[in-house]
Coordinates of C-alpha atoms in Angstrom, one line a residue:
Chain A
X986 CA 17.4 30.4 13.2
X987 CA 18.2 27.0 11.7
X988 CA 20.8 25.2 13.3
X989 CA 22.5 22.2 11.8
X990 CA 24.1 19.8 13.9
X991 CA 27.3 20.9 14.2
X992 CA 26.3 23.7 15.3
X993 CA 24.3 22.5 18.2
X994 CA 27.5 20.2 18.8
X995 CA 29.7 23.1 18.6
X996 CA 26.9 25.8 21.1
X997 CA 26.4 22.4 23.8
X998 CA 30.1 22.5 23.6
X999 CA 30.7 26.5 23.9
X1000 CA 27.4 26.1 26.9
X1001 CA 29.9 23.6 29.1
X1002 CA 32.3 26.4 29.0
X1003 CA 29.8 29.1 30.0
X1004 CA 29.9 30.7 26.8
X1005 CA 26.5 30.5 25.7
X1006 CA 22.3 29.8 26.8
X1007 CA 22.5 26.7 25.0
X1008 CA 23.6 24.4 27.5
X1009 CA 20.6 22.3 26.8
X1010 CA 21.1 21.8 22.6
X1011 CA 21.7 17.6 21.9
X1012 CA 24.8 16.6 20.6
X1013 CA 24.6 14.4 17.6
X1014 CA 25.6 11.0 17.6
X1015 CA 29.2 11.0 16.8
X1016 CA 31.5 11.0 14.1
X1017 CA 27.7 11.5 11.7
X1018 CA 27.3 14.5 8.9
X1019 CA 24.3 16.4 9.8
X1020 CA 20.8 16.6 8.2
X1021 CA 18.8 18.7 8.8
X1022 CA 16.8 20.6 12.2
X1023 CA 16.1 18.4 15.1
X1024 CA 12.8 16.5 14.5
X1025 CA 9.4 18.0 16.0
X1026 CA 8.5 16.9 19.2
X1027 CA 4.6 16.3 18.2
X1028 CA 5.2 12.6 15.6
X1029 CA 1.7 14.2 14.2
X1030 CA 4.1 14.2 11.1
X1031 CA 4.0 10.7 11.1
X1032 CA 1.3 9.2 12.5
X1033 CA -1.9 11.1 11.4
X1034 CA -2.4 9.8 8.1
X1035 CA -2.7 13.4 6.1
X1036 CA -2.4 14.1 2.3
X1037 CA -4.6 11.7 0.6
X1038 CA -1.7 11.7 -2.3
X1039 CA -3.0 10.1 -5.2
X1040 CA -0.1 7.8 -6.0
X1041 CA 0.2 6.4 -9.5
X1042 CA 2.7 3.8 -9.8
X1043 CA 2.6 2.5 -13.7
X1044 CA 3.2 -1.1 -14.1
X1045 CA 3.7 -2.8 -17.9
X1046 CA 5.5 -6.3 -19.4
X1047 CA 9.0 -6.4 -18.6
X1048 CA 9.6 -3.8 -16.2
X1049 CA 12.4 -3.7 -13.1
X1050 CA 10.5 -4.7 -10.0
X1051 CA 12.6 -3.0 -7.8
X1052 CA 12.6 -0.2 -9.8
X1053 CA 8.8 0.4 -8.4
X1054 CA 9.1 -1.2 -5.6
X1055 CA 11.8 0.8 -4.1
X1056 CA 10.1 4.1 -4.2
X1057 CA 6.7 2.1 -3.5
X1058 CA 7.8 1.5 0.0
X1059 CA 8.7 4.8 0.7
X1060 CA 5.5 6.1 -0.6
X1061 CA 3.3 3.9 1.4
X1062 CA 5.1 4.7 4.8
X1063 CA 3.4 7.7 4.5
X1064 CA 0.1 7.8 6.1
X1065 CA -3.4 8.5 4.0
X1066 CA -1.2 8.4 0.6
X1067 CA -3.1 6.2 -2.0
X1068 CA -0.6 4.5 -3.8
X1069 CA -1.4 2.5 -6.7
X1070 CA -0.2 0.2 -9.0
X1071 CA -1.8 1.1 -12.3
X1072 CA -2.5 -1.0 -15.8
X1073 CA -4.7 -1.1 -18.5
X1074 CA -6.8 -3.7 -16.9
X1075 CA -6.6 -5.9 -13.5
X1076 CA -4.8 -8.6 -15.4
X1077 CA -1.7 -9.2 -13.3
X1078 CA 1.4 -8.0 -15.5
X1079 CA 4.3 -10.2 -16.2
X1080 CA 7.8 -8.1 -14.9
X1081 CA 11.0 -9.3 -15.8
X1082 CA 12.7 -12.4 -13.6
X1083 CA 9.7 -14.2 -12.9
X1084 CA 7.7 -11.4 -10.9
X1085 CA 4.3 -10.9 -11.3
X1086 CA 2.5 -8.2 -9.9
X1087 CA -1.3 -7.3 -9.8
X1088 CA -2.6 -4.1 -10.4
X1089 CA -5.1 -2.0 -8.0
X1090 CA -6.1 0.2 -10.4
X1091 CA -7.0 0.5 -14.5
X1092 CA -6.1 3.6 -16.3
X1093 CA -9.7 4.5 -16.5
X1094 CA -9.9 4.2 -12.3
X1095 CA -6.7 7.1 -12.3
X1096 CA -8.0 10.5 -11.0
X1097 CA -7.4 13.1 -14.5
X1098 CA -4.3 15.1 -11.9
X1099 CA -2.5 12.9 -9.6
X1100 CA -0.4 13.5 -7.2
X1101 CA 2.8 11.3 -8.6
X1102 CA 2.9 9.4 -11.9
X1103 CA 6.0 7.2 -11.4
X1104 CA 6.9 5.1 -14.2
X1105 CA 9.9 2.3 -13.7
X1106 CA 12.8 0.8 -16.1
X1107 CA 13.1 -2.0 -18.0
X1108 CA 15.9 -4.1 -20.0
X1109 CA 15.0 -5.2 -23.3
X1110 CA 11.6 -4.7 -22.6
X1111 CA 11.4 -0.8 -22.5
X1112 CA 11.8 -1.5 -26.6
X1113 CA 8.4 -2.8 -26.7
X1114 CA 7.1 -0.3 -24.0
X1115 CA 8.3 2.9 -26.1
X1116 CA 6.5 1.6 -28.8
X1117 CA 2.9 1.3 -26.6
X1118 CA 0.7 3.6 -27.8
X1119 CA -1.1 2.9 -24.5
X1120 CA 1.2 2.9 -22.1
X1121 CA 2.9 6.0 -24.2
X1122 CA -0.6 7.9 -24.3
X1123 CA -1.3 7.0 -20.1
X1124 CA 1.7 8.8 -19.3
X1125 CA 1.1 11.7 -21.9
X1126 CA -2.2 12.5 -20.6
X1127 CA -1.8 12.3 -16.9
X1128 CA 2.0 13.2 -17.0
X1129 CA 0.5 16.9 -18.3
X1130 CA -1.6 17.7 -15.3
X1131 CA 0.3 15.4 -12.5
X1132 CA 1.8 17.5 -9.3
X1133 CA 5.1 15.4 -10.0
X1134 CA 6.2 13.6 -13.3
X1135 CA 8.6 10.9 -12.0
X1136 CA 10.4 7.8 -13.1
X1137 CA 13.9 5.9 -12.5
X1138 CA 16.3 3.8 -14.2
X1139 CA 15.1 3.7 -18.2
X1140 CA 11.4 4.7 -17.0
X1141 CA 12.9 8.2 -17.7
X1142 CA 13.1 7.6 -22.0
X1143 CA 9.3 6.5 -21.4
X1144 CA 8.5 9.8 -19.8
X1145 CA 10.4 11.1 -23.1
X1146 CA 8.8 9.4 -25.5
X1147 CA 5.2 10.9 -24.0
X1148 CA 6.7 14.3 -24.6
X1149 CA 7.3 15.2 -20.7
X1150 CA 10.7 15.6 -20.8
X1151 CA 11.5 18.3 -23.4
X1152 CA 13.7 20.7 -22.6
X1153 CA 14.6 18.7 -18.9
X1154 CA 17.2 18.0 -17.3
X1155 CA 16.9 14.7 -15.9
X1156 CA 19.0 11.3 -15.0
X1157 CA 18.8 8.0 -15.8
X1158 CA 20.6 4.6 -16.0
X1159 CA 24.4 5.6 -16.1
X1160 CA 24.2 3.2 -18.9
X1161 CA 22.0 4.7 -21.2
X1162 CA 21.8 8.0 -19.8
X1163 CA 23.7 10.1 -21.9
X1164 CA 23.1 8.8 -25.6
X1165 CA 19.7 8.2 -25.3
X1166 CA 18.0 11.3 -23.0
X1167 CA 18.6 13.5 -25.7
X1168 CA 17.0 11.1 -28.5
X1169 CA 13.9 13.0 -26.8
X1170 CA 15.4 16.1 -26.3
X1171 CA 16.4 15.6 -22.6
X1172 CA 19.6 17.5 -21.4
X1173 CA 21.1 14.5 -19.2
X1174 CA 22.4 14.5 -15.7
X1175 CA 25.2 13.1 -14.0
X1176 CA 23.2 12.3 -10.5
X1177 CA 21.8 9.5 -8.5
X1178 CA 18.1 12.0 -8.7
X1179 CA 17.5 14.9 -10.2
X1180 CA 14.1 18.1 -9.8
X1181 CA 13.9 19.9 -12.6
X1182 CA 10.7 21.9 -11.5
X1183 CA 7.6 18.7 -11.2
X1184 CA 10.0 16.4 -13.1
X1185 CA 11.8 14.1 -10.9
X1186 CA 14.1 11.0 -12.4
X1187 CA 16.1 8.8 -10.5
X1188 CA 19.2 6.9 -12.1
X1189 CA 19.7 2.8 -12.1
X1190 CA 16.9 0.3 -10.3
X1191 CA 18.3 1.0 -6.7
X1192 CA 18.6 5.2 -7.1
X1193 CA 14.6 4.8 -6.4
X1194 CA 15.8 3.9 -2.8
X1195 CA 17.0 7.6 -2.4
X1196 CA 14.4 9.4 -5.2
X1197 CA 11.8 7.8 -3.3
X1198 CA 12.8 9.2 0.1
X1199 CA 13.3 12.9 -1.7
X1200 CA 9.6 12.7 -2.8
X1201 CA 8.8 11.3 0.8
X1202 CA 10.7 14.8 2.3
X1203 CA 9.1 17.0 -0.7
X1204 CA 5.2 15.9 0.0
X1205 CA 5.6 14.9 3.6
X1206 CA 8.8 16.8 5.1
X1207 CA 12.3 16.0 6.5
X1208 CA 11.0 14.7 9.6
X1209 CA 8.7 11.9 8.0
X1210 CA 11.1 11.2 5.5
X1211 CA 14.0 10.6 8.8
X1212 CA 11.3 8.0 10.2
X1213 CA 10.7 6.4 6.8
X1214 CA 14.1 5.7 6.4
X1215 CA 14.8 4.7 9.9
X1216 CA 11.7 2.0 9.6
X1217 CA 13.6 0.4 6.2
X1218 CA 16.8 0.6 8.2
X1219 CA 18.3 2.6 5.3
X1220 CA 22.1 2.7 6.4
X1221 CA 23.7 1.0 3.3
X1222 CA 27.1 -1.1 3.5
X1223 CA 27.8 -2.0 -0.2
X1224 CA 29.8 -4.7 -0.2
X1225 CA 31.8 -3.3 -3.2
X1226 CA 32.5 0.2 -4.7
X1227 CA 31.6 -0.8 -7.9
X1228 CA 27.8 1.0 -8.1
X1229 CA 28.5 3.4 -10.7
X1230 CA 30.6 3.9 -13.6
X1231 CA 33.1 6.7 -11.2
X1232 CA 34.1 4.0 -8.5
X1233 CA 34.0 0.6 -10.4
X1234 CA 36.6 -0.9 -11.9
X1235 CA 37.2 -0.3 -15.6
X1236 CA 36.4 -4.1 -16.4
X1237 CA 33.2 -3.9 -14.7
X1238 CA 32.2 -0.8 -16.4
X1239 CA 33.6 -2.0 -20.3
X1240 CA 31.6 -5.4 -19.6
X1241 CA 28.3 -3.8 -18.7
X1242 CA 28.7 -1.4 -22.1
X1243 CA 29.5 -4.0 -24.7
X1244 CA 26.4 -5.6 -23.6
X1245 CA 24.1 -2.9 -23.6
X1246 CA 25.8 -0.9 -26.7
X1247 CA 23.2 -2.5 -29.6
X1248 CA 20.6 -2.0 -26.6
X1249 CA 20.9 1.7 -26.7
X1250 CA 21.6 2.0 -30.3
X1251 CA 17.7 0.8 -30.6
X1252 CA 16.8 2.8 -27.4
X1253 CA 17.8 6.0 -29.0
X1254 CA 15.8 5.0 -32.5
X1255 CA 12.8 4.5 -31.1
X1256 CA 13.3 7.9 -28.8
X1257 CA 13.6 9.1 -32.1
X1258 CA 10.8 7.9 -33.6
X1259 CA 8.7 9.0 -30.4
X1260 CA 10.0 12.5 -31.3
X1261 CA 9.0 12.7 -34.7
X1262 CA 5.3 11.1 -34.2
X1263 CA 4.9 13.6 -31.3
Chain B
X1082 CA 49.4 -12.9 -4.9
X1083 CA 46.3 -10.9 -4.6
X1084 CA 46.9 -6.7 -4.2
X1085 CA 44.4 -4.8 -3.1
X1086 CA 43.7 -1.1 -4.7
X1087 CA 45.7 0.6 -2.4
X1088 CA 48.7 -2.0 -3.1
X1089 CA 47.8 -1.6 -6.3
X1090 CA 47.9 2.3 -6.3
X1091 CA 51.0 2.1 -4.0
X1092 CA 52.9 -0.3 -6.4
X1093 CA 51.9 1.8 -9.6
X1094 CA 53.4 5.2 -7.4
X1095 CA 56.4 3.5 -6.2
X1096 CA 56.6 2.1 -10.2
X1097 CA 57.1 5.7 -11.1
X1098 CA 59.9 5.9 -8.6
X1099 CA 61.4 3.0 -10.4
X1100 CA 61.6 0.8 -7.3
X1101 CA 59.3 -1.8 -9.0
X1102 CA 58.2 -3.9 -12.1
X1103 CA 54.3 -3.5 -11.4
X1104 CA 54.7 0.0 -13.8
X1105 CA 51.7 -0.8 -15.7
X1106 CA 49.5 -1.4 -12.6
X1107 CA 46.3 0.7 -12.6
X1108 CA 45.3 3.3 -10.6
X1109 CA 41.7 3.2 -8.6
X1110 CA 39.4 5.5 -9.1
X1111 CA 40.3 8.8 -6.8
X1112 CA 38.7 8.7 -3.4
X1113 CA 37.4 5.5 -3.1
X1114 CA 38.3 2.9 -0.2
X1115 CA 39.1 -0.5 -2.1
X1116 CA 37.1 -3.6 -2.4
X1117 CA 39.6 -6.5 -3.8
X1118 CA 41.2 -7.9 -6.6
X1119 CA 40.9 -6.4 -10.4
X1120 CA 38.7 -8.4 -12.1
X1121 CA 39.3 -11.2 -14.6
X1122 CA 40.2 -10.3 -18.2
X1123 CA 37.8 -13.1 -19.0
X1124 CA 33.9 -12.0 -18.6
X1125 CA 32.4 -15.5 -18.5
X1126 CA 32.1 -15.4 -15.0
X1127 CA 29.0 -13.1 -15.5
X1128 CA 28.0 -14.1 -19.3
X1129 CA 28.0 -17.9 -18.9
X1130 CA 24.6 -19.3 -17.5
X1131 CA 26.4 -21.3 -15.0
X1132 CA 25.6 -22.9 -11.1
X1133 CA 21.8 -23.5 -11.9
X1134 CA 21.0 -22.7 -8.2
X1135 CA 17.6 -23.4 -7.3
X1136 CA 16.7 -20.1 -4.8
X1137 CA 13.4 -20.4 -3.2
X1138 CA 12.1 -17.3 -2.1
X1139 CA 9.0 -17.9 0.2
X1140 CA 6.2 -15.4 -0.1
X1141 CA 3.3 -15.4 3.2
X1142 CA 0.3 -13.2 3.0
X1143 CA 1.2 -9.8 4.4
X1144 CA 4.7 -9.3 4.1
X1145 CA 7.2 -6.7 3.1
X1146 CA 8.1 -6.7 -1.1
X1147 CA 10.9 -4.9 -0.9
X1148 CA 12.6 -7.4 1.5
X1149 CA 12.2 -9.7 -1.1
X1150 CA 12.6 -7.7 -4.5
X1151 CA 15.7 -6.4 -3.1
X1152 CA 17.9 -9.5 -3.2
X1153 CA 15.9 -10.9 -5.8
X1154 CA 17.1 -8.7 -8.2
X1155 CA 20.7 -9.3 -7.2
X1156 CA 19.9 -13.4 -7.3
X1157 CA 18.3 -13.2 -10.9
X1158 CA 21.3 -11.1 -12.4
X1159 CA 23.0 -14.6 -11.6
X1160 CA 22.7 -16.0 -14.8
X1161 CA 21.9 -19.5 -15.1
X1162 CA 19.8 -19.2 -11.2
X1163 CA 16.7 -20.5 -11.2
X1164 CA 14.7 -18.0 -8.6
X1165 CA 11.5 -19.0 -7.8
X1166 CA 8.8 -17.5 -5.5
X1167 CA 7.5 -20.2 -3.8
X1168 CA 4.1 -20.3 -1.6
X1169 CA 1.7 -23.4 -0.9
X1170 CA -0.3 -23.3 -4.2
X1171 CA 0.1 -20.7 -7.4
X1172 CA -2.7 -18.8 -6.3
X1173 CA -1.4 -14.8 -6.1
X1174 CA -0.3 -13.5 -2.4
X1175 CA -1.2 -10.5 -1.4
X1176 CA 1.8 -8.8 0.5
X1177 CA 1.4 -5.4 2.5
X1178 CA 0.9 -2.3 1.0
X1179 CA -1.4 -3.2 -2.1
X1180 CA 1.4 -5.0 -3.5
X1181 CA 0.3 -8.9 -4.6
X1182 CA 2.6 -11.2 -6.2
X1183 CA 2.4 -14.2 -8.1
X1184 CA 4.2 -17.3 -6.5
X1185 CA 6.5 -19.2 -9.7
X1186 CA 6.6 -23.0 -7.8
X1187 CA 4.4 -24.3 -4.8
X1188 CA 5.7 -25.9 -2.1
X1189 CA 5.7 -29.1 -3.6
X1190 CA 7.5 -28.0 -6.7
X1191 CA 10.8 -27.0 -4.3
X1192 CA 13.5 -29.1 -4.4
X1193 CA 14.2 -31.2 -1.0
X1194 CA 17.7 -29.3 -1.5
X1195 CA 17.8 -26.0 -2.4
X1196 CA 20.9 -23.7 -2.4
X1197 CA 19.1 -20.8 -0.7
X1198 CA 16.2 -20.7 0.9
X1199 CA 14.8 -16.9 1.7
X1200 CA 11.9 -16.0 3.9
X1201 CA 10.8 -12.0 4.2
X1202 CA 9.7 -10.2 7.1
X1203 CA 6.3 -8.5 7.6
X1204 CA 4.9 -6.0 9.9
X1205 CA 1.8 -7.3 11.9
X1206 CA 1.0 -10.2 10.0
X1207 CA 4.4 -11.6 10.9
X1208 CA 2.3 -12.5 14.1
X1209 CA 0.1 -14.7 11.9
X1210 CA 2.9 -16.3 9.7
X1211 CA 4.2 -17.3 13.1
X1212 CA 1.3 -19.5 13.7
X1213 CA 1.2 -20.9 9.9
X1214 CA 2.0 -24.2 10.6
X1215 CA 2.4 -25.1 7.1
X1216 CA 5.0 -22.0 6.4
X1217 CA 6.9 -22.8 9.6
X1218 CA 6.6 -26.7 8.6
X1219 CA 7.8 -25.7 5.0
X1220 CA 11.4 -23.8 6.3
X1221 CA 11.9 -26.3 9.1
X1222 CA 12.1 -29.3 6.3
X1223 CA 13.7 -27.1 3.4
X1224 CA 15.9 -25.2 5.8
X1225 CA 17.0 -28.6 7.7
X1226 CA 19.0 -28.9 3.9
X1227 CA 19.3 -26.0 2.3
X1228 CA 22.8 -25.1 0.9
X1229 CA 22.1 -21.3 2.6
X1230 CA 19.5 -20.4 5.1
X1231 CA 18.7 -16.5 4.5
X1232 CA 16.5 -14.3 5.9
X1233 CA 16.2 -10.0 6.4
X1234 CA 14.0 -8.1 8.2
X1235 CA 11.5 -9.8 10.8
X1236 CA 12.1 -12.9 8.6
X1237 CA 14.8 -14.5 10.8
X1238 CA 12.6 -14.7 13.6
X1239 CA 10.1 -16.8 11.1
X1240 CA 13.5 -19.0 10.4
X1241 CA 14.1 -19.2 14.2
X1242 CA 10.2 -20.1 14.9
X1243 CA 10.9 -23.1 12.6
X1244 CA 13.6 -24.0 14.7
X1245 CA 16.7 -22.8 12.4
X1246 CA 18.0 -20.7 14.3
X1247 CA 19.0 -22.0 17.6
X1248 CA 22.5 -21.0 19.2
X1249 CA 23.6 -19.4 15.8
X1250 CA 24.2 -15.5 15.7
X1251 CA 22.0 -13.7 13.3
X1252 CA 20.5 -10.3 12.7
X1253 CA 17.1 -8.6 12.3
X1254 CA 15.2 -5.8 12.4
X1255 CA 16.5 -3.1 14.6
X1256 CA 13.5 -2.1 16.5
X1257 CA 12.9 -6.2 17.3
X1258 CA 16.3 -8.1 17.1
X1259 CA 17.4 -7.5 20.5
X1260 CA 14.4 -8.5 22.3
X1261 CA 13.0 -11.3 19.9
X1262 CA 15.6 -13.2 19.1
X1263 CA 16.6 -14.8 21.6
X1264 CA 12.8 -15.7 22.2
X1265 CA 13.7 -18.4 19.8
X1266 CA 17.2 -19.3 21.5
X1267 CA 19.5 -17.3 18.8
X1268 CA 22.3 -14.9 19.8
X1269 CA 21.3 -11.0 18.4
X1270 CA 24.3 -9.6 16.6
X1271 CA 24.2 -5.4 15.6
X1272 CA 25.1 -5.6 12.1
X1273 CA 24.0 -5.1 8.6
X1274 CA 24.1 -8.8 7.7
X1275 CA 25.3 -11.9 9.6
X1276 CA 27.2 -15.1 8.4
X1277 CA 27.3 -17.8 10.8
X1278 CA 28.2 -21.0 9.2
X1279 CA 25.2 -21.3 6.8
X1280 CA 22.5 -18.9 8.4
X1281 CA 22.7 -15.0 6.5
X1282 CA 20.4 -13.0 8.1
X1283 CA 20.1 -9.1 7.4
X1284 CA 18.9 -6.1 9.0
X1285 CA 15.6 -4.0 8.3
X1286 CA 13.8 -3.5 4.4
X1287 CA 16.5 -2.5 2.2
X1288 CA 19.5 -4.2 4.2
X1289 CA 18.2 -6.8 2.0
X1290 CA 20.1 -5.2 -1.0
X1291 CA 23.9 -5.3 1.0
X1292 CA 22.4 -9.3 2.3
X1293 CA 21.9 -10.3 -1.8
X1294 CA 25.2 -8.3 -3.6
X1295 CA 27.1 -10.8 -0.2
X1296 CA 25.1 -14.1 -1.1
X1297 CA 25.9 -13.3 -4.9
X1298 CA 29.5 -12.9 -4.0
X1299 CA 29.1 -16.3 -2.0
X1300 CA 27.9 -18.0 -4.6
X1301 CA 29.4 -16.5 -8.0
X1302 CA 32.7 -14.8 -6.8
X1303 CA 33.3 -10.9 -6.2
X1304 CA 33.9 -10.2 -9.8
X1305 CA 30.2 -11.5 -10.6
X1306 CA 28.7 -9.6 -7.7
X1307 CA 30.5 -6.3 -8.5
X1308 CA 28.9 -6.0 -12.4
X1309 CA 25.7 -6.6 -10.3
X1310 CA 26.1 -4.2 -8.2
X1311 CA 26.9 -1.7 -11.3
X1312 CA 23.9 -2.8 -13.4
X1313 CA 21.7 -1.9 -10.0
X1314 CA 23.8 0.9 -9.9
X1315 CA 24.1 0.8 -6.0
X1316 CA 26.1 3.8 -5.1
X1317 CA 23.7 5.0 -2.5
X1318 CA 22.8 8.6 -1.3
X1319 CA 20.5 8.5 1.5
X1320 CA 19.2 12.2 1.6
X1321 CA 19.4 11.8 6.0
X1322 CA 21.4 10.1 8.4
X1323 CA 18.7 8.4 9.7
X1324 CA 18.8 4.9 8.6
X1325 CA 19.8 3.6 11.8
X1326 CA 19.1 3.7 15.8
X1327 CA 23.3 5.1 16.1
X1328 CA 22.6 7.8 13.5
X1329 CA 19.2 9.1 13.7
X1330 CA 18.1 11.7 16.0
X1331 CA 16.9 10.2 19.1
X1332 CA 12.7 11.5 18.4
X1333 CA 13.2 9.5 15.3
X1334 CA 14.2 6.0 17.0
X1335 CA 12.0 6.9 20.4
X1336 CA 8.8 7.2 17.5
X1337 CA 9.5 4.3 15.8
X1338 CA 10.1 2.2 19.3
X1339 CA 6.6 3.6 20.6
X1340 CA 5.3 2.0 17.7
X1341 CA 6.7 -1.2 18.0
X1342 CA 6.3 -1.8 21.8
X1343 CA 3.6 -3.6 21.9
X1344 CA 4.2 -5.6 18.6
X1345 CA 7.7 -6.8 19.8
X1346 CA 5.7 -8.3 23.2
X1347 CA 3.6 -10.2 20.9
X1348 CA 6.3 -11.6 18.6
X1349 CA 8.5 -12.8 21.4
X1350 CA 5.6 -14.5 23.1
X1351 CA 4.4 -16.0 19.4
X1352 CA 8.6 -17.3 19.3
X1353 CA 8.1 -18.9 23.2
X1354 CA 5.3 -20.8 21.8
X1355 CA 6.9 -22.0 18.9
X1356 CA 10.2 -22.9 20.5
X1357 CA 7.9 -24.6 23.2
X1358 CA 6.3 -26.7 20.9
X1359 CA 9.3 -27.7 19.1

């Protein structure tokens, strides 16, 4: 039998009164939802380094930094994964803002089934991505035989425009999301992540933060995943409510759409295009 | 006067009750605590490329990307910033975890007053940017002018080592901040993010992303920072309540401490050193 929390709260409680043989069972810190069973007592979990994952993180000109690098941590908390930043060649690749960041890997150097293929957003960019042939044939090719077919932010319409995401249900930027998934026939979702058998897509640049601690719990367990996010102190305070569309204020959310509206006018044409080369 | 949401919300209910003018008030979204003012009318305070900040982000072999790409992203959404990655010559730096990036300005390149200067932490090799005289050299003589100085993760301790951080209040890491701060004579404060006068520290890895929407805020107003926060679409999730020593379950934060016990020895007797030699 599973307990949750309040449970073993509510039997520690029930076992001061003589009421029950749990007199023993922690109480959870207070005034916290629970997650999930108490953690092992053999941290095995954490420190062997098991799996061997084959991580494939794909990197190309323009992309959202912390749209990899998010998830990236996560992934590389865990022990023996190999997580890798992949690119035609081991020319370092331009991202947007000023980042540059190398690649350990070519395309030719990525096992045929990985593991992960994780591919991130972009702004204007993901325009000249979509149109890639490369990049678009990568992901097509190793996106067929990968254990889990993930992306976040816009990376999702990349995943869609290699022919991965037909039929899906998947998330993406709120921005975007809804007019363009379905440009590659994508049924979208309103959800900060969202499994749809091995496809996993996260919505805008920080929703990797939280994808990339589901794929932590899905290849490693809850109780890795618990000490992953307790190492990157993962206990946001937004300063604001104003990170999606449902809490912001209307001003925030009108700006934000006038300037992306051409943006995803073009986004959804070149889904389109995708669709019909495909 | 400024009215916050639930003034607003109360005005626009007491409106229908005819007992006031502000009728045509709006209603926040359901739910959701409030977070100031409405915002402008005017969008200019995001689409104008104004300030011209100069933000020098210091990179040191080994550290922790997302410490940095966190409130980078939030930095170069300021339009008109000019965020650099800064490191002693343009030769790439290789991080931890496979990730390398490419610095944008060397040392010499940095203004001798910059509005922010930002140092990341590190795991282990934060013991050998400790003893990188030119690093520590570097943020004593920026940080002596700097508009802001800023650091998350282990990185205040490197700010502290250079001598920045005595008798202020600052934050950290939670596995180190109580025991290795005041190694270098600064006052350990539990909290997500610290202002004292013009030292913001943050907590661990991804408190980094609450530390740059509150320097944003600080620097562009609250309306600017809140259409950051929407394009990042920071509305987090966290799968666990385990993102902090007050909310995970005790095997979680005993683990992690294990694993640090050694490690925090050897950073507060690296900070004794330094704040001998000073």
């Amino acid at each position: 039998m599973k307990l949750s929390r309040r449970e073993i709260a509510l039997a520690a409680l029930l076992a001061g009164a003589g009421l029950t043989e749990a007199a023993a069972a922690p109480v959870p810190p207070a005034g916290r939802t629970e997650h999930g069973a108490r953690p092992s007592a053999d941290p095995s979990y954490f420190t062997k380094a098991t799996g061997g994952e084959y991580i494939a993180m794909v990197l190309y000109p323009g992309m959202t930094a912390l749209d990899l690098i998010g998830p990236h941590y996560f992934f590389s908390t865990m022990r023996g994964a190999r997580v890798h930043l992949v690119a035609p060649t081991m020319a370092p690749v331009a991202c947007g803002q000023g980042i540059t960041l190398s690649p350990t890997a070519t395309y030719a150097d990525v096992p045929k089934a990985v593991d992960i293929l994780f591919v991130p957003g972009a702004g204007f960019p993901t325009l000249d991505a979509m149109k890639n042939d490369q990049l678009i044939d990568f992901l097509a090719d190793r996106g067929e035989r990968a254990r889990y077919v993930t992306a976040v932010c816009i990376g999702p319409l990349l995943l869609g425009a290699a022919g991965l995401l037909k039929g899906y249900r998947a998330t993406a930027n709120w921005g975007i999301r809804d007019k363009v998934l379905p440009a590659v026939g994508t049924i979208p979702v309103d959800a900060r992540y969202v499994v749809d058998g091995n496809r996993i897509t996260g919505g805008g640049v920080t929703a990797g933060i939280d994808f990339g601690l589901h794929i932590a719990t899905l290849l490693r367990g809850p109780d890795n995943a618990r000490v992953c996010q307790l190492l990157a102190e993962y206990d946001p305070a937004p300063p604001f409510d104003s990170g999606s569309p449902h809490n912001a204020w209307p001003e925030s959310v009108s700006l934000v759409q006038s300037m992306i509206a051409g943006f995803s006018d073009d986004l959804v044409a070149a889904g389109k295009a995708r669709a019909n080369k495909a």
